[in-house]
Coordinates of C-alpha atoms in Angstrom, one line a residue:
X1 CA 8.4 8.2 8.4
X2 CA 6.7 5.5 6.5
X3 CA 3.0 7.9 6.7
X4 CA 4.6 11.1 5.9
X5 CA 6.1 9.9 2.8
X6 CA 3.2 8.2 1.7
X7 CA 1.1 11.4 2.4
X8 CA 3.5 13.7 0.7
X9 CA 4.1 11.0 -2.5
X10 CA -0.3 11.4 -2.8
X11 CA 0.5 15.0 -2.2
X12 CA 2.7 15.3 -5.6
X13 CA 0.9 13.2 -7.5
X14 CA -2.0 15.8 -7.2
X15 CA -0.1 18.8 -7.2
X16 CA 1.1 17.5 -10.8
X17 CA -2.2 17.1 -11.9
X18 CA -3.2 20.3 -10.6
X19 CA -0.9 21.9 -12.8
X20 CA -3.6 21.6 -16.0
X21 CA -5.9 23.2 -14.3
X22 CA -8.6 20.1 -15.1
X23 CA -10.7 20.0 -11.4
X24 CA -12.2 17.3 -12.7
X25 CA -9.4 15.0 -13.5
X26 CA -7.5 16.2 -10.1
X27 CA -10.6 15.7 -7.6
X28 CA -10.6 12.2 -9.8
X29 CA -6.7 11.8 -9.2
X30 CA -7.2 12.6 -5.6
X31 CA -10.2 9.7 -4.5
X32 CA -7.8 7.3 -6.5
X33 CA -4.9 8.4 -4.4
X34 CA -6.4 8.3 -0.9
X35 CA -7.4 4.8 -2.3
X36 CA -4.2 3.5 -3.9
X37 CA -2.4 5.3 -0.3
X38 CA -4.7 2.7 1.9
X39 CA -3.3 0.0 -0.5
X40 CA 0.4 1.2 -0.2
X41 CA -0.1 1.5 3.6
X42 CA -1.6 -2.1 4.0
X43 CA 0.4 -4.4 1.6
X44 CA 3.1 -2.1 0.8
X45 CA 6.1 -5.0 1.9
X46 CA 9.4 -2.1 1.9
X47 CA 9.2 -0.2 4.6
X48 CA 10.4 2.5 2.0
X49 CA 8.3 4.9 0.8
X50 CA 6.3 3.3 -2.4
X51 CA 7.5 6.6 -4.4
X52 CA 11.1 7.0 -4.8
X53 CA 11.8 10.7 -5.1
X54 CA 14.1 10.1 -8.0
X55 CA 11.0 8.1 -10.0
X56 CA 9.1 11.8 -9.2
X57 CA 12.4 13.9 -10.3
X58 CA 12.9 12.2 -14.0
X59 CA 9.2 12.4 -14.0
X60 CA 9.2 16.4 -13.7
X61 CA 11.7 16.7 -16.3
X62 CA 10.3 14.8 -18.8
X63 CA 7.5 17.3 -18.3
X64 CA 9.4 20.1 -18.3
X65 CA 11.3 19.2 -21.5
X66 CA 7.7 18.7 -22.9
X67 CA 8.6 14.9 -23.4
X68 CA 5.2 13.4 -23.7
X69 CA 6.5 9.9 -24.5
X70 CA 9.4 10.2 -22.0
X71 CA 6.7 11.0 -19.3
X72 CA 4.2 8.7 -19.8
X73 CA 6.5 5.6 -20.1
X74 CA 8.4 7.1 -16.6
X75 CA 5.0 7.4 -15.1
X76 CA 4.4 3.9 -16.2
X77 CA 7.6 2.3 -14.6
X78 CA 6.7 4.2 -11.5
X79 CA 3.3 2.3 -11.3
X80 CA 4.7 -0.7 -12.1
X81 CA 7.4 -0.1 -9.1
X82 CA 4.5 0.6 -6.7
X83 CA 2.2 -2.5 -8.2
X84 CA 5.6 -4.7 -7.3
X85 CA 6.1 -4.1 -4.2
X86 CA 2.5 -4.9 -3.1
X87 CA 1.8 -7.9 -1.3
X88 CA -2.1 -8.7 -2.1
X89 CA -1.7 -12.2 -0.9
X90 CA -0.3 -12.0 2.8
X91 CA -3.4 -10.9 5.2
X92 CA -1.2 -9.0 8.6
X93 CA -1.7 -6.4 10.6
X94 CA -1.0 -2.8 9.2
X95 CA 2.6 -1.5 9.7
X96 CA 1.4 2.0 10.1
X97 CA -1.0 4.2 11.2
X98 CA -3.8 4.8 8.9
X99 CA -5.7 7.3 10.1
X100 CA -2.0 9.6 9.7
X101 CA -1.9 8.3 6.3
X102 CA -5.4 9.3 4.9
X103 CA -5.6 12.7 7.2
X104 CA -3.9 14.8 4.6
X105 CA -6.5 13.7 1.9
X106 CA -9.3 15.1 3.9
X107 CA -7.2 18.7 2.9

């Protein structure tokens, strides 16, 4: 469920932020999620979720050995991931849904 994943990928993203309490930074995070999720949803070429969950697993415990480097160079390679599978050139119809994808940002 190419939406949900998408959705729940935006989800953890925020929910990470969250974590350092900054509302600034995560109601930033969020507006550049429901952003970069229209982008994923529209020239995303896998039909896989942009996110895999094992990029979001070494990610967390990175954090949670208090790896800054480790972390930031994981969170790097999953951006790069995401930017790679984009398709910015190829103009087609959307594969999914978009109203299902950017619902849950509205929360």
């Amino acid at each position: 469920d190419r939406p949900a994943a998408i959705r729940l990928s935006g989800a953890f993203h925020i929910a990470v932020a969250a974590t350092r309490g900054e509302g600034v930074i995560t109601d930033f995070l969020r507006g550049l999620i429901s952003q970069s999720s229209l982008v994923i949803a529209l020239y995303g070429r896998s039909h896989a979720p942009a996110c895999g969950h094992d990029e979001h697993v070494a990610f967390l415990k990175g954090l949670e050995k208090r790896d800054g480097d480790r972390a930031a160079r994981l969170m790097s390679d999953h951006l790069d991931h995401i930017v790679a599978d984009l398709d910015l050139v190829v103009h087609r119809e959307p594969s999914v849904d978009l109203a299902v994808v950017l619902r849950a940002s509205r929360q």
